[in-house]
Amino acid sequence: MKLDEKVWRSFQISKVFRENTNKINALDYSGSGELLITSSDDDSIVIYDCEEGKSTRTLLSRKYGVSLIRYTHAPNTVLHASTKIDDTIRYLSLHDNKYLRYFKGHQQRVVSLCMSPIDDTFISGAMDRSIRLWDLRSPNCAGLMHVNGRPVAAFDPEGLIFGAGIDAEYLKLYDLRSFDRGPFSTFKIPSERGTELSTISFSPDGKNILVSTTNGVLRVVDAFNGQIIQTFTGIIAERTERGLHLGCCFSPDSNYVLAGSQDGHLHVWSVKTGNKIAVLEGNHPNPIGCVAFNPKYMMVASACNNAAFWIPNLEELQ
């Protein structure tokens, strides 16, 4: 099924899960797309079967807390940041619920965590104004950069370069093999005083970068020349206190951007035209902090305190 405006408008919630008592702070799919995992501020990790549409397992991380959960390339191991005791990144075996390795170095809260799409490298950014490169096979940091603000970082789809957003002003691109020489491109991003970058992510085709800020503004930036291709707004009320982190992502074909909103709806825009093509009724009782399109199946997951699975309504499309 090809994604177009008609298909987008047919998306509806197929399942709602109320497994959590506090905000879900991250969600991620396994490489096969068969599993979804979430981490929550209630210290729980929940695993879902995307084919069956059900939750299959809950693990607790009461001692360290859990945030920014990410699948590695194995479906039974994950990385996550800590919210208690210290700011260590932890490598967890889901098979027996035991930690395989600890990655120590950050001195303040980790706010960005991204697994390489091609190997065991991963990158982290923290409020101690540092970005660190790691390898799952070693507890030692493989690379360290000090930056001038709150950093968010992401790999490109080929795993050869990474982007780093610094404060709300700059987007810098680094070659993974020579990042210690500094960025090979630096793009200035329009920003408002008092806002921060929330997330950055590359489109699956590698041509664009989606930048979200804590005042609810999304920008699609050309990954080659830094031009602002589109700016999307309208997912946050005007008088809202700044600092809201809302989920957003590209569609697998790179042609659309979808984002959660403060009022629990999903908004969908065309990257090519900049037009908003759908506002999907989500009935999320709280702002949608996480959104992700399944890499293999025609489904979207979104989360506030609840998690929801979305699929197209095939009857509407006949």
mmCIF file of C-alpha atoms in Angstrom:
data_model
loop_
_atom_site.group_PDB
_atom_site.id
_atom_site.type_symbol
_atom_site.label_atom_id
_atom_site.label_comp_id
_atom_site.label_asym_id
_atom_site.label_seq_id
_atom_site.Cartn_x
_atom_site.Cartn_y
_atom_site.Cartn_z
ATOM 1 C CA MET A 1 0.000 0.000 0.000
ATOM 2 C CA LYS A 2 1.390 3.366 -1.030
ATOM 3 C CA LEU A 3 1.076 6.298 1.346
ATOM 4 C CA ASP A 4 -1.004 9.134 -0.070
ATOM 5 C CA GLU A 5 -3.422 11.695 1.322
ATOM 6 C CA LYS A 6 -6.378 9.323 1.171
ATOM 7 C CA VAL A 7 -4.500 6.611 3.070
ATOM 8 C CA TRP A 8 -3.323 9.094 5.695
ATOM 9 C CA ARG A 9 -6.854 10.350 6.310
ATOM 10 C CA SER A 10 -8.044 6.777 6.819
ATOM 11 C CA PHE A 11 -5.638 6.089 9.695
ATOM 12 C CA GLN A 12 -7.446 5.340 12.931
ATOM 13 C CA ILE A 13 -6.611 3.887 16.318
ATOM 14 C CA SER A 14 -6.837 0.120 16.396
ATOM 15 C CA LYS A 15 -5.619 -0.473 19.965
ATOM 16 C CA VAL A 16 -5.098 1.612 23.105
ATOM 17 C CA PHE A 17 -2.902 0.354 25.927
ATOM 18 C CA ARG A 18 -3.156 1.711 29.450
ATOM 19 C CA GLU A 19 -0.223 -0.154 30.958
ATOM 20 C CA ASN A 20 1.476 2.934 32.426
ATOM 21 C CA THR A 21 0.734 5.217 35.364
ATOM 22 C CA ASN A 22 3.019 8.017 34.165
ATOM 23 C CA LYS A 23 4.295 9.506 30.910
ATOM 24 C CA ILE A 24 5.824 7.228 28.278
ATOM 25 C CA ASN A 25 9.129 8.979 27.509
ATOM 26 C CA ALA A 26 10.304 6.894 24.525
ATOM 27 C CA LEU A 27 9.294 4.160 22.127
ATOM 28 C CA ASP A 28 11.231 2.174 19.550
ATOM 29 C CA TYR A 29 10.678 -0.683 17.098
ATOM 30 C CA SER A 30 12.830 -3.767 16.695
ATOM 31 C CA GLY A 31 14.583 -4.020 13.333
ATOM 32 C CA SER A 32 11.968 -6.479 12.059
ATOM 33 C CA GLY A 33 9.121 -4.150 13.043
ATOM 34 C CA GLU A 34 7.470 -7.037 14.878
ATOM 35 C CA LEU A 35 8.102 -5.615 18.352
ATOM 36 C CA LEU A 36 7.659 -2.211 19.965
ATOM 37 C CA ILE A 37 9.239 -1.257 23.271
ATOM 38 C CA THR A 38 8.423 1.706 25.523
ATOM 39 C CA SER A 39 10.058 3.307 28.550
ATOM 40 C CA SER A 40 8.062 5.338 31.050
ATOM 41 C CA ASP A 41 8.523 7.765 33.907
ATOM 42 C CA ASP A 42 6.824 5.123 36.096
ATOM 43 C CA ASP A 43 10.107 3.095 35.788
ATOM 44 C CA SER A 44 8.575 0.430 33.556
ATOM 45 C CA ILE A 45 9.570 -1.087 30.217
ATOM 46 C CA VAL A 46 6.716 -2.580 28.182
ATOM 47 C CA ILE A 47 7.135 -4.806 25.117
ATOM 48 C CA TYR A 48 4.371 -5.029 22.507
ATOM 49 C CA ASP A 49 3.741 -7.473 19.666
ATOM 50 C CA CYS A 50 2.874 -5.318 16.633
ATOM 51 C CA GLU A 51 1.441 -8.193 14.598
ATOM 52 C CA GLU A 52 -0.866 -9.392 17.377
ATOM 53 C CA GLY A 53 -1.574 -5.900 18.691
ATOM 54 C CA LYS A 54 -0.982 -6.744 22.346
ATOM 55 C CA SER A 55 1.441 -6.112 25.188
ATOM 56 C CA THR A 56 3.517 -9.188 25.946
ATOM 57 C CA ARG A 57 5.808 -8.288 28.824
ATOM 58 C CA THR A 58 6.553 -5.634 31.438
ATOM 59 C CA LEU A 59 9.942 -5.141 33.111
ATOM 60 C CA LEU A 60 10.649 -2.750 35.979
ATOM 61 C CA SER A 61 13.693 -0.549 36.528
ATOM 62 C CA ARG A 62 12.837 0.797 39.960
ATOM 63 C CA LYS A 63 16.442 1.320 41.048
ATOM 64 C CA TYR A 64 17.757 3.318 38.072
ATOM 65 C CA GLY A 65 14.607 4.536 36.344
ATOM 66 C CA VAL A 66 14.397 4.321 32.552
ATOM 67 C CA SER A 67 14.216 6.721 29.611
ATOM 68 C CA LEU A 68 15.174 6.960 25.921
ATOM 69 C CA ILE A 69 14.901 3.204 25.381
ATOM 70 C CA ARG A 70 16.405 1.988 22.093
ATOM 71 C CA TYR A 71 16.633 -1.428 20.477
ATOM 72 C CA THR A 72 20.098 -2.547 19.444
ATOM 73 C CA HIS A 73 20.442 -4.715 16.319
ATOM 74 C CA ALA A 74 19.499 -7.772 18.369
ATOM 75 C CA PRO A 75 15.785 -8.066 19.216
ATOM 76 C CA ASN A 76 16.504 -9.138 22.795
ATOM 77 C CA THR A 77 18.830 -6.311 23.907
ATOM 78 C CA VAL A 78 18.185 -2.598 24.460
ATOM 79 C CA LEU A 79 19.927 0.554 25.606
ATOM 80 C CA HIS A 80 18.379 3.053 27.973
ATOM 81 C CA ALA A 81 19.288 6.152 29.939
ATOM 82 C CA SER A 82 18.862 6.398 33.708
ATOM 83 C CA THR A 83 16.675 8.799 35.654
ATOM 84 C CA LYS A 84 17.858 7.897 39.167
ATOM 85 C CA ILE A 85 21.142 7.458 41.088
ATOM 86 C CA ASP A 86 23.395 8.583 38.213
ATOM 87 C CA ASP A 87 23.436 9.323 34.482
ATOM 88 C CA THR A 88 24.825 6.019 33.283
ATOM 89 C CA ILE A 89 23.562 4.485 30.026
ATOM 90 C CA ARG A 90 22.634 0.839 30.524
ATOM 91 C CA TYR A 91 22.747 -2.118 28.123
ATOM 92 C CA LEU A 92 19.990 -4.554 29.069
ATOM 93 C CA SER A 93 19.291 -8.135 28.055
ATOM 94 C CA LEU A 94 15.526 -8.582 27.753
ATOM 95 C CA HIS A 95 16.000 -12.351 27.722
ATOM 96 C CA ASP A 96 16.865 -12.551 31.426
ATOM 97 C CA ASN A 97 16.400 -8.895 32.511
ATOM 98 C CA LYS A 98 20.094 -8.470 33.354
ATOM 99 C CA TYR A 99 22.458 -5.639 32.528
ATOM 100 C CA LEU A 100 25.237 -6.600 30.128
ATOM 101 C CA ARG A 101 27.256 -3.391 30.369
ATOM 102 C CA TYR A 102 27.256 0.123 31.820
ATOM 103 C CA PHE A 103 28.394 3.196 29.905
ATOM 104 C CA LYS A 104 29.597 5.802 32.394
ATOM 105 C CA GLY A 105 30.785 9.309 31.604
ATOM 106 C CA HIS A 106 27.896 11.758 31.465
ATOM 107 C CA GLN A 107 27.621 13.931 34.576
ATOM 108 C CA GLN A 108 24.097 15.196 33.977
ATOM 109 C CA ARG A 109 20.856 13.852 32.522
ATOM 110 C CA VAL A 110 21.105 12.136 29.132
ATOM 111 C CA VAL A 111 18.626 13.799 26.747
ATOM 112 C CA SER A 112 19.533 12.137 23.441
ATOM 113 C CA LEU A 113 20.364 8.533 22.567
ATOM 114 C CA CYS A 114 20.666 7.092 19.063
ATOM 115 C CA MET A 115 21.806 3.690 17.797
ATOM 116 C CA SER A 116 23.786 3.483 14.561
ATOM 117 C CA PRO A 117 21.703 1.949 11.752
ATOM 118 C CA ILE A 118 24.620 -0.209 10.569
ATOM 119 C CA ASP A 119 26.705 -1.393 13.544
ATOM 120 C CA ASP A 120 27.161 -1.407 17.327
ATOM 121 C CA THR A 121 28.057 2.272 17.566
ATOM 122 C CA PHE A 122 25.726 4.622 19.415
ATOM 123 C CA ILE A 123 25.728 8.293 20.298
ATOM 124 C CA SER A 124 24.491 10.149 23.366
ATOM 125 C CA GLY A 125 23.998 13.763 24.369
ATOM 126 C CA ALA A 126 23.510 15.088 27.882
ATOM 127 C CA MET A 127 22.800 18.225 29.881
ATOM 128 C CA ASP A 128 26.498 18.306 30.856
ATOM 129 C CA ARG A 129 26.932 19.820 27.353
ATOM 130 C CA SER A 130 28.689 16.820 25.913
ATOM 131 C CA ILE A 131 28.139 14.385 23.072
ATOM 132 C CA ARG A 132 29.713 10.954 23.421
ATOM 133 C CA LEU A 133 30.311 8.144 20.950
ATOM 134 C CA TRP A 134 30.256 4.566 22.207
ATOM 135 C CA ASP A 135 30.479 0.974 21.040
ATOM 136 C CA LEU A 136 28.278 -1.688 22.659
ATOM 137 C CA ARG A 137 31.307 -3.977 22.977
ATOM 138 C CA SER A 138 33.285 -1.615 25.238
ATOM 139 C CA PRO A 139 32.338 0.329 28.383
ATOM 140 C CA ASN A 140 34.828 3.048 27.437
ATOM 141 C CA CYS A 141 33.759 6.165 25.589
ATOM 142 C CA ALA A 142 35.072 6.076 22.010
ATOM 143 C CA GLY A 143 34.775 9.805 21.412
ATOM 144 C CA LEU A 144 33.855 12.966 23.318
ATOM 145 C CA MET A 145 32.789 16.416 22.177
ATOM 146 C CA HIS A 146 32.048 19.387 24.397
ATOM 147 C CA VAL A 147 29.379 21.690 23.004
ATOM 148 C CA ASN A 148 27.869 25.030 23.971
ATOM 149 C CA GLY A 149 24.372 23.940 24.942
ATOM 150 C CA ARG A 150 21.834 21.170 25.290
ATOM 151 C CA PRO A 151 22.733 18.663 22.546
ATOM 152 C CA VAL A 152 20.547 16.315 20.535
ATOM 153 C CA ALA A 153 22.139 13.939 18.060
ATOM 154 C CA ALA A 154 21.173 11.429 15.369
ATOM 155 C CA PHE A 155 22.813 9.250 12.736
ATOM 156 C CA ASP A 156 22.057 9.485 9.035
ATOM 157 C CA PRO A 157 20.492 6.338 7.458
ATOM 158 C CA GLU A 158 23.860 5.079 6.214
ATOM 159 C CA GLY A 159 25.541 5.450 9.603
ATOM 160 C CA LEU A 160 28.427 7.443 8.132
ATOM 161 C CA ILE A 161 27.633 10.891 9.505
ATOM 162 C CA PHE A 162 25.772 12.224 12.496
ATOM 163 C CA GLY A 163 23.954 15.452 13.089
ATOM 164 C CA ALA A 164 24.114 17.388 16.328
ATOM 165 C CA GLY A 165 21.696 20.116 17.295
ATOM 166 C CA ILE A 166 23.122 22.603 19.770
ATOM 167 C CA ASP A 167 20.722 24.785 21.796
ATOM 168 C CA ALA A 168 18.033 25.905 19.364
ATOM 169 C CA GLU A 169 20.364 27.668 16.972
ATOM 170 C CA TYR A 170 22.806 25.358 15.231
ATOM 171 C CA LEU A 171 22.714 22.080 13.376
ATOM 172 C CA LYS A 172 26.170 20.595 12.809
ATOM 173 C CA LEU A 173 27.079 17.596 10.672
ATOM 174 C CA TYR A 174 30.092 15.410 11.462
ATOM 175 C CA ASP A 175 31.852 12.599 9.645
ATOM 176 C CA LEU A 176 31.929 9.660 12.056
ATOM 177 C CA ARG A 177 35.480 8.750 11.015
ATOM 178 C CA SER A 178 36.916 12.208 11.633
ATOM 179 C CA PHE A 179 34.501 13.988 13.978
ATOM 180 C CA ASP A 180 37.397 15.208 16.143
ATOM 181 C CA ARG A 181 38.265 17.628 13.309
ATOM 182 C CA GLY A 182 34.954 19.393 13.867
ATOM 183 C CA PRO A 183 31.807 19.616 11.764
ATOM 184 C CA PHE A 184 32.015 19.581 7.963
ATOM 185 C CA SER A 185 28.767 21.597 7.782
ATOM 186 C CA THR A 186 27.123 24.037 10.195
ATOM 187 C CA PHE A 187 23.594 25.321 9.591
ATOM 188 C CA LYS A 188 21.952 28.145 11.518
ATOM 189 C CA ILE A 189 18.361 27.395 12.498
ATOM 190 C CA PRO A 190 15.841 30.192 13.172
ATOM 191 C CA SER A 191 15.038 30.187 16.878
ATOM 192 C CA GLU A 192 13.093 32.033 19.522
ATOM 193 C CA ARG A 193 14.562 33.094 22.825
ATOM 194 C CA GLY A 194 13.984 30.518 25.547
ATOM 195 C CA THR A 195 13.392 27.548 23.252
ATOM 196 C CA GLU A 196 15.517 24.443 22.843
ATOM 197 C CA LEU A 197 15.874 21.751 20.232
ATOM 198 C CA SER A 198 13.798 18.757 21.258
ATOM 199 C CA THR A 199 14.797 16.174 18.627
ATOM 200 C CA ILE A 200 16.515 15.834 15.278
ATOM 201 C CA SER A 201 16.126 12.944 12.850
ATOM 202 C CA PHE A 202 17.185 12.212 9.278
ATOM 203 C CA SER A 203 14.643 11.229 6.654
ATOM 204 C CA PRO A 204 14.956 7.579 5.570
ATOM 205 C CA ASP A 205 16.305 8.705 2.181
ATOM 206 C CA GLY A 206 18.948 10.847 3.941
ATOM 207 C CA LYS A 207 18.051 14.021 2.062
ATOM 208 C CA ASN A 208 16.376 15.996 4.865
ATOM 209 C CA ILE A 209 16.584 16.505 8.607
ATOM 210 C CA LEU A 210 13.541 17.037 10.819
ATOM 211 C CA VAL A 211 14.209 19.465 13.670
ATOM 212 C CA SER A 212 11.683 19.957 16.468
ATOM 213 C CA THR A 213 11.789 22.606 19.181
ATOM 214 C CA THR A 214 10.182 22.915 22.589
ATOM 215 C CA ASN A 215 7.823 25.635 21.350
ATOM 216 C CA GLY A 216 6.113 23.236 18.953
ATOM 217 C CA VAL A 217 7.811 24.356 15.717
ATOM 218 C CA LEU A 218 9.007 21.679 13.282
ATOM 219 C CA ARG A 219 11.429 22.411 10.473
ATOM 220 C CA VAL A 220 12.510 20.255 7.566
ATOM 221 C CA VAL A 221 16.106 21.162 6.715
ATOM 222 C CA ASP A 222 17.946 20.163 3.543
ATOM 223 C CA ALA A 223 20.741 17.869 4.757
ATOM 224 C CA PHE A 224 23.118 19.059 2.028
ATOM 225 C CA ASN A 225 22.819 22.841 2.050
ATOM 226 C CA GLY A 226 20.964 23.657 5.287
ATOM 227 C CA GLN A 227 18.045 25.408 3.601
ATOM 228 C CA ILE A 228 14.765 25.388 5.500
ATOM 229 C CA ILE A 229 12.443 23.480 3.165
ATOM 230 C CA GLN A 230 9.299 23.597 5.315
ATOM 231 C CA THR A 231 8.173 24.949 8.677
ATOM 232 C CA PHE A 232 5.230 23.310 10.438
ATOM 233 C CA THR A 233 3.317 24.759 13.402
ATOM 234 C CA GLY A 234 -0.065 24.429 15.063
ATOM 235 C CA ILE A 235 0.588 21.496 17.405
ATOM 236 C CA ILE A 236 0.848 23.566 20.551
ATOM 237 C CA ALA A 237 -1.427 26.215 22.031
ATOM 238 C CA GLU A 238 -0.057 29.745 21.746
ATOM 239 C CA ARG A 239 -0.119 30.487 25.448
ATOM 240 C CA THR A 240 1.473 27.219 26.535
ATOM 241 C CA GLU A 241 4.491 27.359 28.762
ATOM 242 C CA ARG A 242 7.562 26.667 26.619
ATOM 243 C CA GLY A 243 9.322 23.376 27.149
ATOM 244 C CA LEU A 244 6.890 20.815 25.746
ATOM 245 C CA HIS A 245 8.579 17.883 24.008
ATOM 246 C CA LEU A 246 6.222 16.472 21.375
ATOM 247 C CA GLY A 247 6.881 13.384 19.270
ATOM 248 C CA CYS A 248 7.484 13.640 15.505
ATOM 249 C CA CYS A 249 8.950 11.587 12.685
ATOM 250 C CA PHE A 250 9.214 11.126 8.921
ATOM 251 C CA SER A 251 7.135 8.524 7.127
ATOM 252 C CA PRO A 252 9.153 5.577 5.706
ATOM 253 C CA ASP A 253 8.934 7.045 2.184
ATOM 254 C CA SER A 254 10.331 10.396 3.476
ATOM 255 C CA ASN A 255 7.412 12.262 1.873
ATOM 256 C CA TYR A 256 5.456 13.117 5.022
ATOM 257 C CA VAL A 257 6.032 14.349 8.553
ATOM 258 C CA LEU A 258 3.748 13.326 11.385
ATOM 259 C CA ALA A 259 3.707 14.864 14.832
ATOM 260 C CA GLY A 260 1.854 14.560 18.088
ATOM 261 C CA SER A 261 0.125 17.592 19.514
ATOM 262 C CA GLN A 262 -0.639 19.084 22.873
ATOM 263 C CA ASP A 263 -4.331 18.217 22.512
ATOM 264 C CA GLY A 264 -3.819 14.533 21.674
ATOM 265 C CA HIS A 265 -4.208 14.631 17.878
ATOM 266 C CA LEU A 266 -1.767 13.465 15.206
ATOM 267 C CA HIS A 267 -0.941 16.022 12.502
ATOM 268 C CA VAL A 268 0.378 15.010 9.075
ATOM 269 C CA TRP A 269 2.087 17.299 6.541
ATOM 270 C CA SER A 270 3.417 16.827 3.029
ATOM 271 C CA VAL A 271 7.153 17.572 2.859
ATOM 272 C CA LYS A 272 6.848 18.493 -0.815
ATOM 273 C CA THR A 273 3.986 21.015 -0.584
ATOM 274 C CA GLY A 274 4.112 21.978 3.089
ATOM 275 C CA ASN A 275 0.345 21.432 3.324
ATOM 276 C CA LYS A 276 -1.236 19.813 6.346
ATOM 277 C CA ILE A 277 -3.062 16.844 4.831
ATOM 278 C CA ALA A 278 -4.623 15.254 7.922
ATOM 279 C CA VAL A 279 -5.417 15.799 11.579
ATOM 280 C CA LEU A 280 -6.151 12.427 13.130
ATOM 281 C CA GLU A 281 -8.389 12.153 16.190
ATOM 282 C CA GLY A 282 -6.373 10.356 18.829
ATOM 283 C CA ASN A 283 -8.264 10.786 22.101
ATOM 284 C CA HIS A 284 -4.939 10.895 23.899
ATOM 285 C CA PRO A 285 -5.742 12.514 27.271
ATOM 286 C CA ASN A 286 -2.300 14.168 27.471
ATOM 287 C CA PRO A 287 0.195 15.684 24.991
ATOM 288 C CA ILE A 288 1.671 13.106 22.605
ATOM 289 C CA GLY A 289 5.353 12.916 23.491
ATOM 290 C CA CYS A 290 6.264 9.984 21.230
ATOM 291 C CA VAL A 291 5.361 9.098 17.627
ATOM 292 C CA ALA A 292 6.968 6.491 15.372
ATOM 293 C CA PHE A 293 6.074 4.851 12.074
ATOM 294 C CA ASN A 294 6.778 1.127 11.963
ATOM 295 C CA PRO A 295 9.709 0.441 9.581
ATOM 296 C CA LYS A 296 8.121 -2.730 8.144
ATOM 297 C CA TYR A 297 4.348 -2.558 8.678
ATOM 298 C CA MET A 298 1.714 0.030 7.797
ATOM 299 C CA MET A 299 1.211 1.189 11.370
ATOM 300 C CA VAL A 300 2.000 4.129 13.606
ATOM 301 C CA ALA A 301 2.498 4.120 17.376
ATOM 302 C CA SER A 302 1.904 7.181 19.535
ATOM 303 C CA ALA A 303 2.122 7.675 23.271
ATOM 304 C CA CYS A 304 1.316 9.995 26.150
ATOM 305 C CA ASN A 305 0.634 8.056 29.380
ATOM 306 C CA ASN A 306 -1.196 5.608 27.104
ATOM 307 C CA ALA A 307 0.168 3.931 23.987
ATOM 308 C CA ALA A 308 -1.890 3.681 20.799
ATOM 309 C CA PHE A 309 -1.519 1.716 17.560
ATOM 310 C CA TRP A 310 -2.844 3.287 14.348
ATOM 311 C CA ILE A 311 -3.601 1.498 11.062
ATOM 312 C CA PRO A 312 -5.432 2.523 7.874
ATOM 313 C CA ASN A 313 -9.142 1.749 7.669
ATOM 314 C CA LEU A 314 -9.213 -0.599 4.673
ATOM 315 C CA GLU A 315 -12.989 -0.280 4.298
ATOM 316 C CA GLU A 316 -12.636 3.456 3.697
ATOM 317 C CA LEU A 317 -10.057 2.820 1.000
ATOM 318 C CA GLN A 318 -12.103 0.375 -1.075
#
